[in-house]
PDB file of C-alpha atoms in Angstrom:
ATOM      1  CA  MET A   6     -42.929 -65.774 -10.212  1.00  0.00           C
ATOM      2  CA  GLN A   7     -40.198 -65.144  -7.708  1.00  0.00           C
ATOM      3  CA  THR A   8     -37.943 -63.522 -10.265  1.00  0.00           C
ATOM      4  CA  LYS A   9     -38.902 -59.927 -10.973  1.00  0.00           C
ATOM      5  CA  SER A  10     -36.834 -59.137 -14.041  1.00  0.00           C
ATOM      6  CA  TYR A  11     -35.225 -60.866 -16.996  1.00  0.00           C
ATOM      7  CA  ALA A  12     -31.502 -61.640 -16.766  1.00  0.00           C
ATOM      8  CA  GLY A  13     -31.063 -59.277 -13.831  1.00  0.00           C
ATOM      9  CA  ILE A  14     -30.884 -56.314 -16.211  1.00  0.00           C
ATOM     10  CA  PRO A  15     -30.783 -52.788 -14.752  1.00  0.00           C
ATOM     11  CA  GLU A  16     -34.140 -51.244 -13.884  1.00  0.00           C
ATOM     12  CA  GLU A  17     -33.807 -48.566 -16.552  1.00  0.00           C
ATOM     13  CA  PHE A  18     -34.014 -51.320 -19.187  1.00  0.00           C
ATOM     14  CA  SER A  19     -36.924 -53.225 -17.641  1.00  0.00           C
ATOM     15  CA  LYS A  20     -39.746 -50.687 -17.507  1.00  0.00           C
ATOM     16  CA  LEU A  21     -42.825 -51.258 -19.639  1.00  0.00           C
ATOM     17  CA  GLU A  22     -42.916 -47.721 -21.039  1.00  0.00           C
ATOM     18  CA  THR A  23     -39.400 -47.825 -22.453  1.00  0.00           C
ATOM     19  CA  SER A  24     -39.152 -51.515 -23.366  1.00  0.00           C
ATOM     20  CA  LYS A  25     -39.522 -52.709 -26.937  1.00  0.00           C
ATOM     21  CA  ILE A  26     -39.703 -56.332 -25.796  1.00  0.00           C
ATOM     22  CA  VAL A  27     -42.230 -57.929 -23.452  1.00  0.00           C
ATOM     23  CA  LEU A  28     -41.872 -61.396 -21.937  1.00  0.00           C
ATOM     24  CA  ILE A  29     -45.034 -63.114 -20.728  1.00  0.00           C
ATOM     25  CA  PRO A  30     -44.472 -66.201 -18.539  1.00  0.00           C
ATOM     26  CA  VAL A  31     -47.190 -68.862 -18.624  1.00  0.00           C
ATOM     27  CA  PRO A  32     -46.352 -71.490 -15.978  1.00  0.00           C
ATOM     28  CA  TYR A  33     -49.026 -73.919 -17.150  1.00  0.00           C
ATOM     29  CA  ASP A  34     -48.958 -77.711 -17.292  1.00  0.00           C
ATOM     30  CA  GLY A  35     -52.613 -78.619 -17.484  1.00  0.00           C
ATOM     31  CA  THR A  36     -52.634 -81.080 -20.376  1.00  0.00           C
ATOM     32  CA  SER A  37     -49.258 -82.822 -20.601  1.00  0.00           C
ATOM     33  CA  THR A  38     -49.531 -86.584 -20.782  1.00  0.00           C
ATOM     34  CA  PHE A  39     -46.064 -87.960 -20.054  1.00  0.00           C
ATOM     35  CA  GLN A  40     -43.416 -86.114 -18.023  1.00  0.00           C
ATOM     36  CA  LYS A  41     -44.805 -83.313 -15.852  1.00  0.00           C
ATOM     37  CA  GLY A  42     -43.099 -80.088 -14.843  1.00  0.00           C
ATOM     38  CA  ALA A  43     -43.606 -77.649 -17.742  1.00  0.00           C
ATOM     39  CA  ASP A  44     -45.154 -75.222 -15.250  1.00  0.00           C
ATOM     40  CA  LYS A  45     -41.746 -74.907 -13.609  1.00  0.00           C
ATOM     41  CA  GLY A  46     -40.223 -73.750 -16.909  1.00  0.00           C
ATOM     42  CA  PRO A  47     -40.637 -69.972 -16.632  1.00  0.00           C
ATOM     43  CA  GLU A  48     -39.057 -69.706 -13.174  1.00  0.00           C
ATOM     44  CA  ALA A  49     -36.163 -71.987 -14.192  1.00  0.00           C
ATOM     45  CA  PHE A  50     -35.644 -69.958 -17.369  1.00  0.00           C
ATOM     46  CA  LEU A  51     -35.622 -66.646 -15.497  1.00  0.00           C
ATOM     47  CA  HIS A  52     -33.345 -68.010 -12.800  1.00  0.00           C
ATOM     48  CA  ALA A  53     -30.868 -69.280 -15.408  1.00  0.00           C
ATOM     49  CA  SER A  54     -31.058 -65.985 -17.300  1.00  0.00           C
ATOM     50  CA  GLU A  55     -29.565 -64.203 -14.291  1.00  0.00           C
ATOM     51  CA  ASN A  56     -26.337 -66.102 -14.853  1.00  0.00           C
ATOM     52  CA  MET A  57     -26.077 -65.511 -18.581  1.00  0.00           C
ATOM     53  CA  GLU A  58     -23.757 -63.122 -20.450  1.00  0.00           C
ATOM     54  CA  LEU A  59     -25.758 -60.289 -21.978  1.00  0.00           C
ATOM     55  CA  TYR A  60     -23.536 -59.750 -25.018  1.00  0.00           C
ATOM     56  CA  ASP A  61     -24.435 -61.817 -28.098  1.00  0.00           C
ATOM     57  CA  ILE A  62     -21.393 -62.828 -30.171  1.00  0.00           C
ATOM     58  CA  GLU A  63     -23.249 -63.698 -33.391  1.00  0.00           C
ATOM     59  CA  THR A  64     -25.194 -60.456 -33.697  1.00  0.00           C
ATOM     60  CA  GLU A  65     -22.623 -58.324 -31.856  1.00  0.00           C
ATOM     61  CA  THR A  66     -25.403 -56.717 -29.841  1.00  0.00           C
ATOM     62  CA  GLU A  67     -26.712 -56.354 -26.333  1.00  0.00           C
ATOM     63  CA  VAL A  68     -30.396 -56.942 -26.981  1.00  0.00           C
ATOM     64  CA  TYR A  69     -31.459 -56.034 -23.446  1.00  0.00           C
ATOM     65  CA  LYS A  70     -30.675 -52.407 -24.239  1.00  0.00           C
ATOM     66  CA  GLN A  71     -33.852 -52.393 -26.332  1.00  0.00           C
ATOM     67  CA  GLY A  72     -35.622 -52.824 -23.007  1.00  0.00           C
ATOM     68  CA  VAL A  73     -37.126 -56.105 -21.793  1.00  0.00           C
ATOM     69  CA  PHE A  74     -40.229 -55.892 -19.633  1.00  0.00           C
ATOM     70  CA  LEU A  75     -41.224 -58.978 -17.668  1.00  0.00           C
ATOM     71  CA  ALA A  76     -45.033 -59.100 -17.555  1.00  0.00           C
ATOM     72  CA  GLU A  77     -47.029 -60.657 -14.771  1.00  0.00           C
ATOM     73  CA  ALA A  78     -47.431 -64.402 -15.290  1.00  0.00           C
ATOM     74  CA  VAL A  79     -50.660 -65.733 -16.767  1.00  0.00           C
ATOM     75  CA  THR A  80     -51.788 -68.221 -14.161  1.00  0.00           C
ATOM     76  CA  GLU A  81     -55.385 -69.042 -15.086  1.00  0.00           C
ATOM     77  CA  ALA A  82     -55.296 -72.809 -14.763  1.00  0.00           C
ATOM     78  CA  SER A  83     -58.757 -74.014 -13.905  1.00  0.00           C
ATOM     79  CA  SER A  84     -59.331 -75.495 -17.327  1.00  0.00           C
ATOM     80  CA  PRO A  85     -57.747 -75.539 -20.769  1.00  0.00           C
ATOM     81  CA  LYS A  86     -60.781 -73.666 -22.002  1.00  0.00           C
ATOM     82  CA  ARG A  87     -63.481 -71.639 -20.388  1.00  0.00           C
ATOM     83  CA  TRP A  88     -65.915 -70.869 -23.170  1.00  0.00           C
ATOM     84  CA  TRP A  89     -68.868 -70.967 -20.822  1.00  0.00           C
ATOM     85  CA  MET A  90     -67.628 -68.113 -18.674  1.00  0.00           C
ATOM     86  CA  PRO A  91     -69.055 -64.770 -19.779  1.00  0.00           C
ATOM     87  CA  TYR A  92     -66.481 -62.645 -21.559  1.00  0.00           C
ATOM     88  CA  THR A  93     -66.715 -59.633 -19.250  1.00  0.00           C
ATOM     89  CA  LYS A  94     -66.236 -61.774 -16.193  1.00  0.00           C
ATOM     90  CA  ARG A  95     -63.107 -63.295 -17.683  1.00  0.00           C
ATOM     91  CA  LEU A  96     -61.708 -59.926 -18.647  1.00  0.00           C
ATOM     92  CA  ASN A  97     -62.369 -58.496 -15.193  1.00  0.00           C
ATOM     93  CA  ALA A  98     -60.618 -61.434 -13.627  1.00  0.00           C
ATOM     94  CA  ILE A  99     -57.557 -60.851 -15.807  1.00  0.00           C
ATOM     95  CA  LEU A 100     -57.475 -57.127 -15.082  1.00  0.00           C
ATOM     96  CA  LYS A 101     -57.778 -57.806 -11.384  1.00  0.00           C
ATOM     97  CA  ARG A 102     -54.787 -60.111 -11.473  1.00  0.00           C
ATOM     98  CA  THR A 103     -52.581 -57.635 -13.286  1.00  0.00           C
ATOM     99  CA  SER A 104     -51.256 -54.445 -11.812  1.00  0.00           C
ATOM    100  CA  LEU A 105     -50.825 -52.525 -15.073  1.00  0.00           C
TER     101      LEU A 105
ATOM    102  CA  MET B  29     -56.264 -70.747 -20.133  1.00  0.00           C
ATOM    103  CA  VAL B  30     -56.450 -70.210 -23.899  1.00  0.00           C
ATOM    104  CA  ASP B  31     -58.545 -67.088 -23.390  1.00  0.00           C
ATOM    105  CA  ALA B  32     -56.357 -65.743 -20.590  1.00  0.00           C
ATOM    106  CA  VAL B  33     -53.216 -66.083 -22.739  1.00  0.00           C
ATOM    107  CA  HIS B  34     -55.050 -64.626 -25.737  1.00  0.00           C
ATOM    108  CA  GLN B  35     -56.001 -61.500 -23.784  1.00  0.00           C
ATOM    109  CA  ALA B  36     -52.605 -61.045 -22.104  1.00  0.00           C
ATOM    110  CA  THR B  37     -50.775 -61.370 -25.441  1.00  0.00           C
ATOM    111  CA  LYS B  38     -53.161 -58.970 -27.167  1.00  0.00           C
ATOM    112  CA  ARG B  39     -52.661 -56.381 -24.493  1.00  0.00           C
ATOM    113  CA  TYR B  40     -48.945 -56.049 -25.235  1.00  0.00           C
ATOM    114  CA  ILE B  41     -49.185 -56.376 -29.030  1.00  0.00           C
ATOM    115  CA  LYS B  42     -51.573 -53.423 -28.824  1.00  0.00           C
ATOM    116  CA  LYS B  43     -48.813 -51.429 -27.113  1.00  0.00           C
ATOM    117  CA  ASN B  44     -46.524 -52.159 -30.071  1.00  0.00           C
ATOM    118  CA  LYS B  45     -44.194 -54.426 -28.128  1.00  0.00           C
ATOM    119  CA  PHE B  46     -42.206 -57.389 -29.429  1.00  0.00           C
ATOM    120  CA  VAL B  47     -44.108 -60.026 -27.482  1.00  0.00           C
ATOM    121  CA  THR B  48     -42.501 -63.291 -26.409  1.00  0.00           C
ATOM    122  CA  ILE B  49     -44.416 -65.914 -24.438  1.00  0.00           C
ATOM    123  CA  PHE B  50     -42.711 -68.739 -22.619  1.00  0.00           C
ATOM    124  CA  GLY B  51     -44.291 -71.729 -20.939  1.00  0.00           C
ATOM    125  CA  GLY B  52     -45.477 -74.002 -19.841  1.00  0.00           C
ATOM    126  CA  GLU B  53     -46.607 -76.623 -22.292  1.00  0.00           C
ATOM    127  CA  HIS B  54     -47.483 -76.125 -25.905  1.00  0.00           C
ATOM    128  CA  SER B  55     -51.223 -75.542 -25.522  1.00  0.00           C
ATOM    129  CA  ILE B  56     -50.377 -71.962 -24.506  1.00  0.00           C
ATOM    130  CA  SER B  57     -49.640 -71.288 -28.182  1.00  0.00           C
ATOM    131  CA  ILE B  58     -53.322 -71.588 -29.142  1.00  0.00           C
ATOM    132  CA  GLY B  59     -54.309 -68.329 -27.431  1.00  0.00           C
ATOM    133  CA  THR B  60     -51.019 -66.676 -28.377  1.00  0.00           C
ATOM    134  CA  ILE B  61     -51.424 -67.331 -32.103  1.00  0.00           C
ATOM    135  CA  ARG B  62     -55.036 -66.170 -31.894  1.00  0.00           C
ATOM    136  CA  ALA B  63     -53.805 -62.817 -30.533  1.00  0.00           C
ATOM    137  CA  PHE B  64     -51.238 -62.368 -33.309  1.00  0.00           C
ATOM    138  CA  ARG B  65     -53.899 -63.219 -35.884  1.00  0.00           C
ATOM    139  CA  ASP B  66     -56.043 -60.422 -34.462  1.00  0.00           C
ATOM    140  CA  TYR B  67     -53.354 -57.918 -35.460  1.00  0.00           C
ATOM    141  CA  TYR B  68     -51.496 -59.352 -38.439  1.00  0.00           C
ATOM    142  CA  THR B  69     -53.011 -60.386 -41.737  1.00  0.00           C
ATOM    143  CA  SER B  70     -51.471 -63.258 -43.695  1.00  0.00           C
ATOM    144  CA  LEU B  71     -49.603 -64.530 -40.661  1.00  0.00           C
ATOM    145  CA  THR B  72     -47.040 -67.309 -41.026  1.00  0.00           C
ATOM    146  CA  VAL B  73     -46.659 -69.639 -38.055  1.00  0.00           C
ATOM    147  CA  LEU B  74     -43.269 -71.335 -38.080  1.00  0.00           C
ATOM    148  CA  GLN B  75     -43.385 -74.323 -35.758  1.00  0.00           C
ATOM    149  CA  LEU B  76     -40.170 -76.021 -34.626  1.00  0.00           C
ATOM    150  CA  ASP B  77     -41.306 -79.245 -33.005  1.00  0.00           C
ATOM    151  CA  ALA B  78     -40.800 -83.002 -32.827  1.00  0.00           C
ATOM    152  CA  HIS B  79     -44.560 -83.522 -32.919  1.00  0.00           C
ATOM    153  CA  ALA B  80     -47.113 -82.390 -35.485  1.00  0.00           C
ATOM    154  CA  ASP B  81     -49.595 -81.242 -32.776  1.00  0.00           C
ATOM    155  CA  LEU B  82     -52.380 -81.287 -35.380  1.00  0.00           C
ATOM    156  CA  ARG B  83     -55.065 -83.193 -33.514  1.00  0.00           C
ATOM    157  CA  LYS B  84     -58.421 -81.463 -33.642  1.00  0.00           C
ATOM    158  CA  GLU B  85     -59.218 -82.813 -30.210  1.00  0.00           C
ATOM    159  CA  TYR B  86     -57.323 -84.915 -27.666  1.00  0.00           C
ATOM    160  CA  GLN B  87     -58.512 -86.447 -24.408  1.00  0.00           C
ATOM    161  CA  GLY B  88     -61.785 -84.567 -24.683  1.00  0.00           C
ATOM    162  CA  SER B  89     -60.286 -81.126 -25.240  1.00  0.00           C
ATOM    163  CA  LYS B  90     -59.513 -78.962 -28.259  1.00  0.00           C
ATOM    164  CA  CYS B  91     -57.010 -77.118 -26.070  1.00  0.00           C
ATOM    165  CA  ASN B  92     -54.701 -80.034 -25.319  1.00  0.00           C
ATOM    166  CA  HIS B  93     -50.978 -79.686 -26.088  1.00  0.00           C
ATOM    167  CA  ALA B  94     -51.498 -82.287 -28.832  1.00  0.00           C
ATOM    168  CA  CYS B  95     -53.793 -79.763 -30.568  1.00  0.00           C
ATOM    169  CA  ALA B  96     -51.387 -76.801 -30.284  1.00  0.00           C
ATOM    170  CA  VAL B  97     -51.383 -75.823 -33.970  1.00  0.00           C
ATOM    171  CA  TYR B  98     -54.559 -77.433 -35.326  1.00  0.00           C
ATOM    172  CA  GLU B  99     -56.312 -74.071 -35.367  1.00  0.00           C
ATOM    173  CA  ALA B 100     -53.228 -72.426 -36.901  1.00  0.00           C
ATOM    174  CA  SER B 101     -53.257 -75.042 -39.666  1.00  0.00           C
ATOM    175  CA  ARG B 102     -56.727 -73.839 -40.642  1.00  0.00           C
ATOM    176  CA  THR B 103     -56.235 -70.108 -40.179  1.00  0.00           C
ATOM    177  CA  THR B 104     -52.564 -69.262 -40.877  1.00  0.00           C
ATOM    178  CA  ASN B 105     -49.707 -70.163 -43.202  1.00  0.00           C
ATOM    179  CA  LEU B 106     -48.355 -72.966 -41.000  1.00  0.00           C
ATOM    180  CA  ILE B 107     -44.844 -74.291 -41.694  1.00  0.00           C
ATOM    181  CA  GLN B 108     -43.768 -77.304 -39.618  1.00  0.00           C
ATOM    182  CA  VAL B 109     -40.076 -78.067 -39.098  1.00  0.00           C
ATOM    183  CA  GLY B 110     -38.412 -81.023 -37.361  1.00  0.00           C
ATOM    184  CA  ILE B 111     -41.464 -83.278 -37.203  1.00  0.00           C
ATOM    185  CA  ARG B 112     -40.787 -86.920 -36.320  1.00  0.00           C
ATOM    186  CA  SER B 113     -43.802 -88.085 -34.343  1.00  0.00           C
ATOM    187  CA  MET B 114     -47.501 -88.009 -35.159  1.00  0.00           C
ATOM    188  CA  ASP B 115     -50.732 -89.986 -35.284  1.00  0.00           C
ATOM    189  CA  VAL B 116     -52.134 -91.279 -38.568  1.00  0.00           C
ATOM    190  CA  ILE B 117     -55.213 -89.069 -38.133  1.00  0.00           C
ATOM    191  CA  GLU B 118     -52.948 -86.021 -38.396  1.00  0.00           C
ATOM    192  CA  THR B 119     -51.953 -86.973 -41.950  1.00  0.00           C
ATOM    193  CA  THR B 120     -55.411 -85.816 -43.026  1.00  0.00           C
ATOM    194  CA  VAL B 121     -54.715 -82.321 -41.690  1.00  0.00           C
ATOM    195  CA  LEU B 122     -51.014 -81.930 -42.457  1.00  0.00           C
ATOM    196  CA  ASP B 123     -49.853 -80.007 -45.543  1.00  0.00           C
ATOM    197  CA  LYS B 124     -46.957 -82.033 -46.948  1.00  0.00           C
ATOM    198  CA  GLU B 125     -45.646 -79.107 -48.976  1.00  0.00           C
ATOM    199  CA  LYS B 126     -45.073 -77.122 -45.807  1.00  0.00           C
ATOM    200  CA  THR B 127     -43.936 -79.886 -43.482  1.00  0.00           C
ATOM    201  CA  TYR B 128     -40.252 -80.675 -43.041  1.00  0.00           C
ATOM    202  CA  PHE B 129     -39.771 -84.080 -41.458  1.00  0.00           C
ATOM    203  CA  ALA B 130     -36.641 -84.727 -39.421  1.00  0.00           C
ATOM    204  CA  HIS B 131     -35.653 -87.788 -41.444  1.00  0.00           C
ATOM    205  CA  GLU B 132     -35.708 -85.728 -44.652  1.00  0.00           C
ATOM    206  CA  MET B 133     -33.939 -82.748 -43.096  1.00  0.00           C
ATOM    207  CA  ALA B 134     -31.078 -85.019 -42.031  1.00  0.00           C
ATOM    208  CA  LEU B 135     -30.357 -85.913 -45.661  1.00  0.00           C
ATOM    209  CA  ASP B 136     -30.909 -82.636 -47.446  1.00  0.00           C
ATOM    210  CA  ASP B 137     -30.156 -79.025 -46.448  1.00  0.00           C
ATOM    211  CA  THR B 138     -32.393 -77.402 -49.056  1.00  0.00           C
ATOM    212  CA  TRP B 139     -35.278 -77.408 -46.569  1.00  0.00           C
ATOM    213  CA  MET B 140     -34.028 -74.144 -45.055  1.00  0.00           C
ATOM    214  CA  ASP B 141     -34.348 -72.055 -48.224  1.00  0.00           C
ATOM    215  CA  SER B 142     -37.533 -73.832 -49.166  1.00  0.00           C
ATOM    216  CA  ALA B 143     -39.165 -73.066 -45.796  1.00  0.00           C
ATOM    217  CA  ILE B 144     -38.025 -69.440 -45.882  1.00  0.00           C
ATOM    218  CA  ASP B 145     -39.477 -69.019 -49.396  1.00  0.00           C
ATOM    219  CA  GLN B 146     -42.845 -70.178 -48.105  1.00  0.00           C
ATOM    220  CA  MET B 147     -43.022 -67.505 -45.402  1.00  0.00           C
ATOM    221  CA  THR B 148     -45.029 -64.315 -45.544  1.00  0.00           C
ATOM    222  CA  ASP B 149     -43.651 -61.059 -44.117  1.00  0.00           C
ATOM    223  CA  ASN B 150     -45.179 -61.552 -40.671  1.00  0.00           C
ATOM    224  CA  VAL B 151     -43.796 -64.670 -39.018  1.00  0.00           C
ATOM    225  CA  PHE B 152     -44.715 -65.960 -35.576  1.00  0.00           C
ATOM    226  CA  ILE B 153     -42.258 -68.592 -34.343  1.00  0.00           C
ATOM    227  CA  THR B 154     -43.341 -71.281 -31.915  1.00  0.00           C
ATOM    228  CA  ILE B 155     -40.587 -73.495 -30.517  1.00  0.00           C
ATOM    229  CA  ASP B 156     -41.400 -76.727 -28.718  1.00  0.00           C
ATOM    230  CA  LEU B 157     -38.130 -77.591 -27.011  1.00  0.00           C
ATOM    231  CA  ASP B 158     -38.555 -81.254 -27.900  1.00  0.00           C
ATOM    232  CA  VAL B 159     -37.554 -80.303 -31.470  1.00  0.00           C
ATOM    233  CA  PHE B 160     -34.031 -80.685 -30.113  1.00  0.00           C
ATOM    234  CA  ASP B 161     -32.635 -84.161 -29.691  1.00  0.00           C
ATOM    235  CA  HIS B 162     -33.317 -85.549 -26.220  1.00  0.00           C
ATOM    236  CA  SER B 163     -29.574 -85.634 -25.557  1.00  0.00           C
ATOM    237  CA  ILE B 164     -29.700 -81.827 -25.645  1.00  0.00           C
ATOM    238  CA  MET B 165     -33.131 -81.267 -24.174  1.00  0.00           C
ATOM    239  CA  PRO B 166     -34.197 -84.180 -21.955  1.00  0.00           C
ATOM    240  CA  SER B 167     -36.432 -82.208 -19.587  1.00  0.00           C
ATOM    241  CA  THR B 168     -39.518 -81.870 -21.740  1.00  0.00           C
ATOM    242  CA  GLY B 169     -42.944 -83.453 -21.464  1.00  0.00           C
ATOM    243  CA  THR B 170     -42.360 -85.771 -24.413  1.00  0.00           C
ATOM    244  CA  PRO B 171     -38.645 -85.945 -25.308  1.00  0.00           C
ATOM    245  CA  SER B 172     -37.879 -87.306 -28.744  1.00  0.00           C
ATOM    246  CA  GLN B 173     -34.693 -88.737 -30.196  1.00  0.00           C
ATOM    247  CA  GLU B 174     -33.153 -88.915 -33.684  1.00  0.00           C
ATOM    248  CA  ALA B 175     -32.842 -85.239 -34.415  1.00  0.00           C
ATOM    249  CA  TYR B 176     -32.263 -82.169 -34.409  1.00  0.00           C
ATOM    250  CA  PHE B 177     -28.939 -80.870 -33.274  1.00  0.00           C
ATOM    251  CA  GLY B 178     -28.341 -77.408 -31.957  1.00  0.00           C
ATOM    252  CA  MET B 179     -26.292 -75.187 -34.206  1.00  0.00           C
ATOM    253  CA  LYS B 180     -27.954 -76.029 -37.491  1.00  0.00           C
ATOM    254  CA  LEU B 181     -31.375 -75.225 -36.143  1.00  0.00           C
ATOM    255  CA  TRP B 182     -30.210 -71.946 -34.617  1.00  0.00           C
ATOM    256  CA  ASN B 183     -28.599 -71.066 -37.925  1.00  0.00           C
ATOM    257  CA  PHE B 184     -32.006 -71.495 -39.557  1.00  0.00           C
TER     258      PHE B 184
END
């Protein structure tokens, strides 16, 4: 992910500790059968979010003030399933990839 | 992939966050729903989608996008909205009482209240963007025409 935060919101609203909302991007397109490109979705979504108004007319709120933390993307893409891989090894791999 | 998404989702649910996952294609929902099931009993999965995604297996995998909610159909209160494309094999899995087909929705608005009445308190929403008409959302893996236009669905 090139984009580091959702909708370009101020840093005080994008920290994990104080955020009520967490976004997890999964840029994965391992099994689509017709038009490809779903893996490009998260980056396109985040990029577009930077140019969006933060006030919501219908609910009369600014939801980002609840805090929105953008988690590290899940990028495991070797296979749709990996049942054969021992659980601890998988978990270690995930922890290694994340900084939290 | 299913396991990686399952673990990542679980990690943030555990921290009491409102977790939103965005893809990517629909197979990412398998691990996501599994994580929510770990924490919430009597979970409703509300699926907004053009396709039923109820195949038990597709192209040699149970984790294909065409199987996105098969597991949820067995383990959660699955409500399907906007469906207009499926294989005949999926009719053996599908629960007609909790499936709202696009051609029926176009003629009758009572589906909204009916679907809401079928929900439990804990609702996980999965949106496949192809639920929107392809004139609104052409850039999906399998765009589908003949339904469902923006504002009414957002209202729901």
